[in-house]
PDB file of C-alpha atoms in Angstrom:
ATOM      1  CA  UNK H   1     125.939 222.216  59.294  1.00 98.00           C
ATOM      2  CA  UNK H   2     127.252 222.109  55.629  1.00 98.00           C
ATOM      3  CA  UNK H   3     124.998 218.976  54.094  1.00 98.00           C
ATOM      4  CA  UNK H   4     126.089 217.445  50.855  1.00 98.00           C
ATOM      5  CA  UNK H   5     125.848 214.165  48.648  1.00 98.00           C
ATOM      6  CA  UNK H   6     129.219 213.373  47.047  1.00 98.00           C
ATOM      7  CA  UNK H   7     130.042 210.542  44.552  1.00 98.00           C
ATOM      8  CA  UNK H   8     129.012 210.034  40.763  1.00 97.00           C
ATOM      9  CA  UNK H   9     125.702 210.537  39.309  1.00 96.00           C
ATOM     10  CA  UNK H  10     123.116 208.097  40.845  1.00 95.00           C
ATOM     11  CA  UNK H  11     125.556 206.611  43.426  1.00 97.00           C
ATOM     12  CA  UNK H  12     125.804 209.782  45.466  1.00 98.00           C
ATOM     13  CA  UNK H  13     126.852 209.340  49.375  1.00 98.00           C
ATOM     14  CA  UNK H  14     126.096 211.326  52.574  1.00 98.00           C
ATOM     15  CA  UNK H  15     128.584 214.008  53.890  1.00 98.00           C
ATOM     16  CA  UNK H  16     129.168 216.548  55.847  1.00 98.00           C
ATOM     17  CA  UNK H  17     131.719 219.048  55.941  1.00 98.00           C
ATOM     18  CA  UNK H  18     133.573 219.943  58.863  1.00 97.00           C
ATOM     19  CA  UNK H  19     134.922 223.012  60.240  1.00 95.00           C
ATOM     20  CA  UNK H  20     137.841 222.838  58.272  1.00 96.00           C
ATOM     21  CA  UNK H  21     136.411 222.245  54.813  1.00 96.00           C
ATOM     22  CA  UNK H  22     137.079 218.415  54.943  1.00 97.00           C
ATOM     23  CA  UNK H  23     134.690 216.151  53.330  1.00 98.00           C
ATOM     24  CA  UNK H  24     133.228 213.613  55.922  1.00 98.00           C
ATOM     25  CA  UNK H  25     131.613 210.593  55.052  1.00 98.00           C
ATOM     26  CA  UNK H  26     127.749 210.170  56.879  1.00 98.00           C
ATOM     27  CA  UNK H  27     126.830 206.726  55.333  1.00 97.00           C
ATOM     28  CA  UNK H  28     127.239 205.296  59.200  1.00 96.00           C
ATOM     29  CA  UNK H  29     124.349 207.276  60.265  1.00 97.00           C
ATOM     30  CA  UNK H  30     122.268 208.271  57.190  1.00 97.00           C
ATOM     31  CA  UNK H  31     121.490 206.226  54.272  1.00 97.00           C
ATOM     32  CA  UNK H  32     120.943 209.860  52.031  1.00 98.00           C
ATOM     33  CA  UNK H  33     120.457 213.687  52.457  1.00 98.00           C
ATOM     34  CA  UNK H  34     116.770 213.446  51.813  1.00 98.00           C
ATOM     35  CA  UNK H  35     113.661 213.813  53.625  1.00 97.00           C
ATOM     36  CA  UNK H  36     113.661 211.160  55.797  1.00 96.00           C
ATOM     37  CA  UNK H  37     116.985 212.758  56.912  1.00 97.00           C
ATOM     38  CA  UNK H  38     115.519 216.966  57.263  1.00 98.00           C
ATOM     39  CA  UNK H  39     113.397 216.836  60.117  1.00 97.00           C
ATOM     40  CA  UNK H  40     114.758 218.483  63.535  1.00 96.00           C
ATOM     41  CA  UNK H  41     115.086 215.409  65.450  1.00 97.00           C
ATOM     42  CA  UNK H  42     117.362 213.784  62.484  1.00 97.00           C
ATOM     43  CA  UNK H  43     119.066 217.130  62.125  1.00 98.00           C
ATOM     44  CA  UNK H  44     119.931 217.365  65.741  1.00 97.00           C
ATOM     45  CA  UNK H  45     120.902 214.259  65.884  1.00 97.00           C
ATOM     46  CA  UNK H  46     123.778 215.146  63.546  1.00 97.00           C
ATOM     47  CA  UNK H  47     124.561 217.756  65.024  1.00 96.00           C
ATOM     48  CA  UNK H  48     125.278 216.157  67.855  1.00 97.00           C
ATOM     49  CA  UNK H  49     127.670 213.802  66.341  1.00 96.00           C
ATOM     50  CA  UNK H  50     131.587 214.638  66.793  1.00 96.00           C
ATOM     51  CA  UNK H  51     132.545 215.164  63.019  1.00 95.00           C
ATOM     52  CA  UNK H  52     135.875 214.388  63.546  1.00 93.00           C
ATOM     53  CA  UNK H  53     134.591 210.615  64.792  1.00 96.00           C
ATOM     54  CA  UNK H  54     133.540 210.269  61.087  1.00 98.00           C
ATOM     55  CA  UNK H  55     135.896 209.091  58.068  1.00 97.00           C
ATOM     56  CA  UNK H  56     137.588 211.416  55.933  1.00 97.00           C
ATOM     57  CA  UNK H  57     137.012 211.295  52.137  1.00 98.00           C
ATOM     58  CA  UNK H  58     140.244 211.470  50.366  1.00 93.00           C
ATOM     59  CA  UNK H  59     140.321 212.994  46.776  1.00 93.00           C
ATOM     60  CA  UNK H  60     138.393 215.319  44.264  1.00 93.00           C
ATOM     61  CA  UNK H  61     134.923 214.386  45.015  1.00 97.00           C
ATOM     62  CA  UNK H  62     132.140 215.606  42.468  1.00 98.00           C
ATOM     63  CA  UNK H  63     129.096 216.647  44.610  1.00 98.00           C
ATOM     64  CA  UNK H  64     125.644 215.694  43.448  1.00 98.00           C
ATOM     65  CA  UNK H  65     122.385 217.612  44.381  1.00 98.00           C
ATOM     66  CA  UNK H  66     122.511 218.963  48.012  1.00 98.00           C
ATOM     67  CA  UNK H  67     118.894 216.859  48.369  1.00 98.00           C
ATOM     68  CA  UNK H  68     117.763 213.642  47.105  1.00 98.00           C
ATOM     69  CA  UNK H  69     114.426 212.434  45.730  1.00 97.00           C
ATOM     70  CA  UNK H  70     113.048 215.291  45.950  1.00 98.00           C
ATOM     71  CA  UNK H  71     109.042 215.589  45.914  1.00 97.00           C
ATOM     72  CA  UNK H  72     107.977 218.454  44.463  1.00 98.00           C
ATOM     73  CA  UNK H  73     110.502 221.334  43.060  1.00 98.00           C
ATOM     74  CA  UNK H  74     108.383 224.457  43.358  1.00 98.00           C
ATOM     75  CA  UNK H  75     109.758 228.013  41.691  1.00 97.00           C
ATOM     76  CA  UNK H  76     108.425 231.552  42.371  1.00 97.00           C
ATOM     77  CA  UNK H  77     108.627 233.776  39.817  1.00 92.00           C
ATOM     78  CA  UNK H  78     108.617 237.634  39.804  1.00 88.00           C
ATOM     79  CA  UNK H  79     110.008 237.811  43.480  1.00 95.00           C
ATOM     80  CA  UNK H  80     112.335 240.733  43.206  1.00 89.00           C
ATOM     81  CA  UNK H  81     110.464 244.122  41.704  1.00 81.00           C
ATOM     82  CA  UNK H  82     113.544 245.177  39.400  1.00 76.00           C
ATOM     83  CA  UNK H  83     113.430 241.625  37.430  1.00 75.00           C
ATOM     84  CA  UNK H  84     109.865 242.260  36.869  1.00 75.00           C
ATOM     85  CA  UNK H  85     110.360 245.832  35.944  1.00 77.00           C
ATOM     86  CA  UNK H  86     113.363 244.596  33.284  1.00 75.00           C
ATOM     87  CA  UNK H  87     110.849 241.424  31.901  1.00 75.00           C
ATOM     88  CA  UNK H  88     107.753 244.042  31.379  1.00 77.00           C
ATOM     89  CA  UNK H  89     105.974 242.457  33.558  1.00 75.00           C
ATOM     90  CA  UNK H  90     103.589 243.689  36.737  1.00 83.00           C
ATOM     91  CA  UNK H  91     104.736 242.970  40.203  1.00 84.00           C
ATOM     92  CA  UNK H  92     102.466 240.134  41.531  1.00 88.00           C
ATOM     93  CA  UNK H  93      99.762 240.548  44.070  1.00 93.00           C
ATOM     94  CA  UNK H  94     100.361 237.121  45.318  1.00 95.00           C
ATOM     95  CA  UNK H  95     103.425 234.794  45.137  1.00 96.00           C
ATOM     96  CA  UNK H  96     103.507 233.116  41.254  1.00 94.00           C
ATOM     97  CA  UNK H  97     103.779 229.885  41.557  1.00 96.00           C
ATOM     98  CA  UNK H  98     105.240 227.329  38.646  1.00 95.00           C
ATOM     99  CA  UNK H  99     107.142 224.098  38.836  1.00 95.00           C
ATOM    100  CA  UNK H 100     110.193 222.958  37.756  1.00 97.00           C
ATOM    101  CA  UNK H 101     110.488 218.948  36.585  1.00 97.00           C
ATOM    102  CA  UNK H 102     113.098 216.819  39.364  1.00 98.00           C
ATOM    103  CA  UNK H 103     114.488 215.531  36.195  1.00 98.00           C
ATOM    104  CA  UNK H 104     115.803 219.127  35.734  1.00 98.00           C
ATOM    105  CA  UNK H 105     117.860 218.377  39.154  1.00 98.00           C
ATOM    106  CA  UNK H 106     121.669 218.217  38.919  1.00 98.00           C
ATOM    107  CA  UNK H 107     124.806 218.565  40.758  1.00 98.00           C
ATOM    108  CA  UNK H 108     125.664 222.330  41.871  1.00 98.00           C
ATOM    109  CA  UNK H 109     129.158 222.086  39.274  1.00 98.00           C
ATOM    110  CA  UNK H 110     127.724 219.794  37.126  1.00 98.00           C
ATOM    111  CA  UNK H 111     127.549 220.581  33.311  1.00 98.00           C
ATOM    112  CA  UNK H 112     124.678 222.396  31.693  1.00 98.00           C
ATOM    113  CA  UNK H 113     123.192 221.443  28.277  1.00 98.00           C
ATOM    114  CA  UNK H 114     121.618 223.733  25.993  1.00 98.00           C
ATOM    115  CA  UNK H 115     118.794 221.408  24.204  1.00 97.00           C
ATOM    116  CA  UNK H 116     118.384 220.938  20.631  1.00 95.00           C
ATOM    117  CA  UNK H 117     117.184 224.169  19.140  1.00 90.00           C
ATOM    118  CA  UNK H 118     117.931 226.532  21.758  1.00 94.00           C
ATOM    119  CA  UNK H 119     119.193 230.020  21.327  1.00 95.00           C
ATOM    120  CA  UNK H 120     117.384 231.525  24.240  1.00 97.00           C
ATOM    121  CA  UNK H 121     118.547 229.794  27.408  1.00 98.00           C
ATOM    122  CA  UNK H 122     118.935 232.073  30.598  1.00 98.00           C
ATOM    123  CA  UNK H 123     120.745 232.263  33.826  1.00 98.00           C
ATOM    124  CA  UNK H 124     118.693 232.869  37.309  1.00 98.00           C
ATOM    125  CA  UNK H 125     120.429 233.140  40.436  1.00 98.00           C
ATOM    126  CA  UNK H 126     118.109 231.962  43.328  1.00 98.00           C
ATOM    127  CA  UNK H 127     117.713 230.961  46.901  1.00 98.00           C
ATOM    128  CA  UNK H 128     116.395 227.158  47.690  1.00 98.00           C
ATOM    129  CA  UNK H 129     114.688 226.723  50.728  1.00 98.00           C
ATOM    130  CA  UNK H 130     114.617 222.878  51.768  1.00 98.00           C
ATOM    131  CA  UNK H 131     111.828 221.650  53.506  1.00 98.00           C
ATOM    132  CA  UNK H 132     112.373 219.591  56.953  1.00 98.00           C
ATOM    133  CA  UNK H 133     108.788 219.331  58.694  1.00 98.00           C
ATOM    134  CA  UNK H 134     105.772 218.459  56.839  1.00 98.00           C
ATOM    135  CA  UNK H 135     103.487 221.609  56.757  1.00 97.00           C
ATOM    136  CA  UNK H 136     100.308 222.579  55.825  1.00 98.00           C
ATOM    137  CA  UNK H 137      97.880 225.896  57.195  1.00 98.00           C
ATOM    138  CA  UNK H 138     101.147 227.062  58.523  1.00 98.00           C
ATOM    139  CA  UNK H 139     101.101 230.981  59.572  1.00 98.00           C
ATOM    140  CA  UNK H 140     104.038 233.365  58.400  1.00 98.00           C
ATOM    141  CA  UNK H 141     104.993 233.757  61.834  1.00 98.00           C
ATOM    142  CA  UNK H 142     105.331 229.583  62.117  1.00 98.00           C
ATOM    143  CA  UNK H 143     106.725 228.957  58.748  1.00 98.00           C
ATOM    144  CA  UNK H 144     110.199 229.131  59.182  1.00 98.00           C
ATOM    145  CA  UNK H 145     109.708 226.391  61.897  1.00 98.00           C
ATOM    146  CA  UNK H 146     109.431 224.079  58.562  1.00 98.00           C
ATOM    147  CA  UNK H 147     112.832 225.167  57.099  1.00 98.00           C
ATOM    148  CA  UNK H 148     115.453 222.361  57.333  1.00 98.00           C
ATOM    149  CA  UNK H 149     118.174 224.327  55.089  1.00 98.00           C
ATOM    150  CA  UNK H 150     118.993 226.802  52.563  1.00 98.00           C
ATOM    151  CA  UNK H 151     120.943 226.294  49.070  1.00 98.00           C
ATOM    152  CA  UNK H 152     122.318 227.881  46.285  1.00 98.00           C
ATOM    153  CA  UNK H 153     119.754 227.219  43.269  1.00 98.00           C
ATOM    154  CA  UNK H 154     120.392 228.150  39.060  1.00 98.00           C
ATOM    155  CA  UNK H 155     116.945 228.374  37.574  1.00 98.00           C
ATOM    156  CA  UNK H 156     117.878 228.318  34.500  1.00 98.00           C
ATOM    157  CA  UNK H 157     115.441 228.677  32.014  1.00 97.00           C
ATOM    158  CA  UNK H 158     114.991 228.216  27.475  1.00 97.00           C
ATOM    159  CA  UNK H 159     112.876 231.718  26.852  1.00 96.00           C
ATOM    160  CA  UNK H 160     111.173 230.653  23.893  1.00 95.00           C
ATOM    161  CA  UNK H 161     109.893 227.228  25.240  1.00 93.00           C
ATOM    162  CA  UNK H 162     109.084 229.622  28.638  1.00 92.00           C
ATOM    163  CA  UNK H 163     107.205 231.987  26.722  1.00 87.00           C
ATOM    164  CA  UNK H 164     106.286 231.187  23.160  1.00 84.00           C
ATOM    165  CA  UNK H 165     105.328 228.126  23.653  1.00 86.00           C
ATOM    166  CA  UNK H 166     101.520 227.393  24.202  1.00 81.00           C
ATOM    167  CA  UNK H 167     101.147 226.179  28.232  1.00 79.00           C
ATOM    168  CA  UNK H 168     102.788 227.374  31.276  1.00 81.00           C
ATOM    169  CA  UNK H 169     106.533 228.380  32.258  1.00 88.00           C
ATOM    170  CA  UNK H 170     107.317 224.538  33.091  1.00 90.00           C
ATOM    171  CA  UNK H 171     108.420 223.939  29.595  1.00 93.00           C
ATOM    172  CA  UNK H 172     111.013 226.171  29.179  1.00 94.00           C
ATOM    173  CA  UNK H 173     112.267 225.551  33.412  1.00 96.00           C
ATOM    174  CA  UNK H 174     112.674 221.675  33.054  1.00 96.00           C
ATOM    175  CA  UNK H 175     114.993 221.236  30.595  1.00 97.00           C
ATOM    176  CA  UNK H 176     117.342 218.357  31.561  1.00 98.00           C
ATOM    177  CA  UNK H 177     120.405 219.712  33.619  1.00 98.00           C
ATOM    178  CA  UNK H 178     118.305 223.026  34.259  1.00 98.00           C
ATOM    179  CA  UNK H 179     118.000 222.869  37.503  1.00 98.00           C
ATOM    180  CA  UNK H 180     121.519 222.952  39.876  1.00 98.00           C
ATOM    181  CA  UNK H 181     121.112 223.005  43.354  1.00 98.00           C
ATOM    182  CA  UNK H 182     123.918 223.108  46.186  1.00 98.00           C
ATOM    183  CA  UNK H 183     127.003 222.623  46.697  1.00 98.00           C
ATOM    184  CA  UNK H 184     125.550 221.778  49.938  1.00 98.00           C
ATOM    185  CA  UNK H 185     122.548 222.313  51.926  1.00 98.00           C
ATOM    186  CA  UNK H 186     122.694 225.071  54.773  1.00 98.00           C
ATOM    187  CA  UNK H 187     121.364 223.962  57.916  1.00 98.00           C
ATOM    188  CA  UNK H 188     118.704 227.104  58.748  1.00 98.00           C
ATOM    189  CA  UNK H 189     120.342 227.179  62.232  1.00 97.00           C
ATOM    190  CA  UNK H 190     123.645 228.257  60.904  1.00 97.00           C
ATOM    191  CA  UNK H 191     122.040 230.780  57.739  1.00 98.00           C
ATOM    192  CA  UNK H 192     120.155 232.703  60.194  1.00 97.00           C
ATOM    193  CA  UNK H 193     117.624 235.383  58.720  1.00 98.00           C
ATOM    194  CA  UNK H 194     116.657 234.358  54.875  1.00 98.00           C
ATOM    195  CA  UNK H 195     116.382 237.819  53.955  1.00 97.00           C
ATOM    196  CA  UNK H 196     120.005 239.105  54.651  1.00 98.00           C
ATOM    197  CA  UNK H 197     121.746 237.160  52.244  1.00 98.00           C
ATOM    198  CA  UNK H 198     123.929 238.527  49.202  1.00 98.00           C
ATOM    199  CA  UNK H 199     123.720 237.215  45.716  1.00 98.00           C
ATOM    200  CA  UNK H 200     125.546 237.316  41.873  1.00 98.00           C
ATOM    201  CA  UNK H 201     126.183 235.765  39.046  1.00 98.00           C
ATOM    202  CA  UNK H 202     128.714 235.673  36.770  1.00 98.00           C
ATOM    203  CA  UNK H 203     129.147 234.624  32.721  1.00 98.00           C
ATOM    204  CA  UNK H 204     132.723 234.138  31.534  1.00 98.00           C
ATOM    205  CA  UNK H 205     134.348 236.509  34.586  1.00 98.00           C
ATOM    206  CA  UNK H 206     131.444 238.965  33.993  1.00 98.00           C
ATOM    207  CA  UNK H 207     129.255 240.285  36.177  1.00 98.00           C
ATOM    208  CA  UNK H 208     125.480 239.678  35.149  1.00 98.00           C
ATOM    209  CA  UNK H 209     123.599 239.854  38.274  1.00 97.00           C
ATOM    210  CA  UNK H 210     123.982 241.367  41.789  1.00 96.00           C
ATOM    211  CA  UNK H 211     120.958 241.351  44.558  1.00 95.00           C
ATOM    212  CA  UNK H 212     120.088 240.751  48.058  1.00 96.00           C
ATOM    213  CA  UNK H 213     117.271 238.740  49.491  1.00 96.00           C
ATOM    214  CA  UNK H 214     116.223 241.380  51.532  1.00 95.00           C
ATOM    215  CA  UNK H 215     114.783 242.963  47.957  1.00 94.00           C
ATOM    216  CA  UNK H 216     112.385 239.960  47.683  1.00 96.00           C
ATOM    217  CA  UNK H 217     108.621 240.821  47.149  1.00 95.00           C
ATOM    218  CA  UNK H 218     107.059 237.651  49.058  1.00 97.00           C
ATOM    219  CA  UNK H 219     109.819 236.762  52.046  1.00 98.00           C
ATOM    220  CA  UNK H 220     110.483 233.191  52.237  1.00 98.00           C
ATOM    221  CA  UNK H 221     107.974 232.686  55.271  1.00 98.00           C
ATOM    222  CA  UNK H 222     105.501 234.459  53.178  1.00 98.00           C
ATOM    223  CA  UNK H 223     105.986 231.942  50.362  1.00 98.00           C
ATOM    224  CA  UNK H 224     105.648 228.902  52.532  1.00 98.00           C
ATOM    225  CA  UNK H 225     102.387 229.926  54.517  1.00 98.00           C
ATOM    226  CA  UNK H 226     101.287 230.943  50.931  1.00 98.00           C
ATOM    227  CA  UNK H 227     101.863 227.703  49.250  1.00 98.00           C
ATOM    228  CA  UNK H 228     100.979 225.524  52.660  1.00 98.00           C
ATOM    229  CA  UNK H 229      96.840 226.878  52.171  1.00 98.00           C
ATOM    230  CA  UNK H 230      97.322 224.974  48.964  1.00 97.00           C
ATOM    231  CA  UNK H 231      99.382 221.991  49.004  1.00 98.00           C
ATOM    232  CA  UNK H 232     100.851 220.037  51.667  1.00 98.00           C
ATOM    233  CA  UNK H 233     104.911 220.461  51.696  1.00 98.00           C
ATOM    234  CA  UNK H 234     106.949 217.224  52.428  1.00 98.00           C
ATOM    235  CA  UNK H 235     109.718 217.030  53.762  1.00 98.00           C
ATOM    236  CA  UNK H 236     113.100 217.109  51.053  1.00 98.00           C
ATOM    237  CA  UNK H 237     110.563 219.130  48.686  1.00 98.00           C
ATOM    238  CA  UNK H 238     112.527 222.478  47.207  1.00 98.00           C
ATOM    239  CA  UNK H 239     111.413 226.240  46.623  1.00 98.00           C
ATOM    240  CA  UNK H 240     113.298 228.219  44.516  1.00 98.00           C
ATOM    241  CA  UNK H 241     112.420 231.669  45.614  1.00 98.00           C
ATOM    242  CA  UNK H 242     112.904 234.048  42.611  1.00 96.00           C
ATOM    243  CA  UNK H 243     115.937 236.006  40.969  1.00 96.00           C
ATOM    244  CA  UNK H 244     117.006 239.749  41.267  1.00 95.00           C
ATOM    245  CA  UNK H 245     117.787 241.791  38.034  1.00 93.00           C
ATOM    246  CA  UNK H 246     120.197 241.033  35.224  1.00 95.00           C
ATOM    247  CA  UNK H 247     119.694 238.502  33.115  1.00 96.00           C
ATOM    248  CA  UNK H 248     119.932 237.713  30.083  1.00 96.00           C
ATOM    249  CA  UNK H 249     116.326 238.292  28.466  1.00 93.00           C
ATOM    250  CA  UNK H 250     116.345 242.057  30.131  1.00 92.00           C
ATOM    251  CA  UNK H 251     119.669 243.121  28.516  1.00 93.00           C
ATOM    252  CA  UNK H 252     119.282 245.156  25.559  1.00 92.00           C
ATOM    253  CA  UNK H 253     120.134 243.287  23.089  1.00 95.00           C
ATOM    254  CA  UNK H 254     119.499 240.253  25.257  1.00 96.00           C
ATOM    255  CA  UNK H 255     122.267 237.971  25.615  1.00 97.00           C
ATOM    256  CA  UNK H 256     121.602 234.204  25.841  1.00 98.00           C
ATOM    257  CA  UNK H 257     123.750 231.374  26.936  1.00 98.00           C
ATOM    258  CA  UNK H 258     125.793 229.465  24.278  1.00 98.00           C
ATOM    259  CA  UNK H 259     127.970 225.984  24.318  1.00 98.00           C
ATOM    260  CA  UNK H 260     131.395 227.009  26.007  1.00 98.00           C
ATOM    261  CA  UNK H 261     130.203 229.657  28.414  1.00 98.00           C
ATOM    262  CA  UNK H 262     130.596 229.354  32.118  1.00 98.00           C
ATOM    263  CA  UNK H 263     128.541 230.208  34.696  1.00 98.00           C
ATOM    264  CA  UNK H 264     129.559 231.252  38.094  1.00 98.00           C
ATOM    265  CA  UNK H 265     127.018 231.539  41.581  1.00 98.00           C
ATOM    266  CA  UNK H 266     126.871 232.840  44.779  1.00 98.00           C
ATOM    267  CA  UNK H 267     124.891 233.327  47.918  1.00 98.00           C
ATOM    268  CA  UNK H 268     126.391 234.498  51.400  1.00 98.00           C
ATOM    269  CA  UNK H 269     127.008 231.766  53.905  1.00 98.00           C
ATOM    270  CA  UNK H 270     125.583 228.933  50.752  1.00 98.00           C
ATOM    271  CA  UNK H 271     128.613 228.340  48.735  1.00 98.00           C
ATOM    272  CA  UNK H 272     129.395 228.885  44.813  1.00 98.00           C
ATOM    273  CA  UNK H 273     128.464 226.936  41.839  1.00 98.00           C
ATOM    274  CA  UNK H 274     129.886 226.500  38.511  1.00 98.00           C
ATOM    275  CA  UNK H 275     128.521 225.463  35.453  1.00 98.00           C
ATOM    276  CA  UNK H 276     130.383 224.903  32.121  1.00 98.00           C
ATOM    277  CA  UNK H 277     127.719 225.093  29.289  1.00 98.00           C
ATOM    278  CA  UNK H 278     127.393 222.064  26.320  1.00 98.00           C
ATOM    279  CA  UNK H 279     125.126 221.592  23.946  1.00 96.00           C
ATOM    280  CA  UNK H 280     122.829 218.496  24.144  1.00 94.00           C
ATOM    281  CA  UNK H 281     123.328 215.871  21.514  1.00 82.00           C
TER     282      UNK H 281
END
């Protein structure tokens, strides 16, 4: 199943989309793709619905975040060897764990703002993995029993604030509009294996970045046992599971994002974002 929330910015409604690309309304059956919506008995209990039962929503539809109130938005960073190898950086021994602020959270086409000050703001293609069963002391073997979905996820990311700034990578990852997430959430059942999924980005028509998930240090079951030792995971919380090669810091000169450039993102089977770039005011 194809999950998403449609509708302007705080007033976003359930959906689904069926097996022709139309845009079905779920407010009958769910009040919101969110947590209490992720676990396998809610989850098979849309699946079982006949989508063509459920109303058809006419029109351009902007769609908002692929989950809502999220709980915790968790990022791993140096997940792919070649990214680490182009930010001079050591491969990690265990996952790296940072977080990124919910108030980064925004629709998948939604527009990005640079803010004030910013020359150094970055692209990351990622995979989200949306969590559907609360879990904690899981076992990689168990952990993708926990998965409700996958998503397309931009990490993007202000260098200097990252990096020069005293404190951890959380300033420079939670930047208002920094964090776009769908345009729709995957049901696991229908991505299949995590690891065989083809990504790339794209700035103004160009090609920036090209990877595969099967290049990931720490596989996504790997991250969730990891971080389940630690911290519970809820239901509708978000990992973001790291970026391959290319952007913009590791580019020599590096090339940063500026106010009229458009960003364009992919993952097999997950759909395509894009992101016009603004400056904040």
């Amino acid at each position: 199943m194809k999950l998403v929330r449609y509708g302007a910015e705080g007033q976003e409604k359930p959906g689904i989309i069926d097996a022709d690309g139309n845009l079905r309304d779920l407010s009958a059956v769910v009040s919101d793709i969110d947590g209490s919506a992720l676990s396998k008995a809610s989850l098979a209990k849309l699946s079982a619905l006949d989508v063509n039962d459920l109303p058809m929503v006419q029109g351009d539809q902007r769609f908002g975040a692929c989950v809502g109130s999220i709980g915790k938005f968790m990022c791993i960073g140096l997940n792919y060897s070649d990214h680490a190898a182009e930010s001079n950086l050591p491969i990690p021994d265990h996952p790296i764990l940072f977080m990124k602020a919910t108030s980064a959270v925004v629709g998948a086409n939604d527009t990005v703002f640079l803010p004030r000050g910013s020359e150094t703001s970055d692209w990351e293609v990622e995979l989200g993995v949306v969590i559907g069963e609360k879990c904690k002391y899981v076992s990689e073997e168990e952990a993708l029993d926990y998965v409700a979905g996958y998503c397309v996820a931009n990490d993007v990311s202000e260098r200097t604030f990252q990096t020069k700034l005293t404190g951890q990578w959380t300033k420079g990852k939670s930047c208002d509009t920094f964090g776009p997430i769908g345009p729709w959430l995957v049901t696991a059942d229908e991505v299949g294996d995590p690891q065989e999924l083809d990504m790339w980005l794209d700035v103004n028509g160009k090609r920036m970045q090209t990877g595969s998930t099967s290049t990931m240090i720490f596989t996504v079951a790997k991250i969730i046992s990891h971080l389940s030792q630690m911290m519970t995971l809820h239901p509708g919380d978000v990992i973001s599971t790291g970026t391959p090669p290319g952007v913009g810091m590791g580019m020599k000169p590096p090339v940063y994002l500026k106010k009229g450039d458009v960003m364009s993102l992919s993952i097999s089977k997950l759909g395509t974002q894009t992101q016009n770039v603004d400056q904040d005011a």
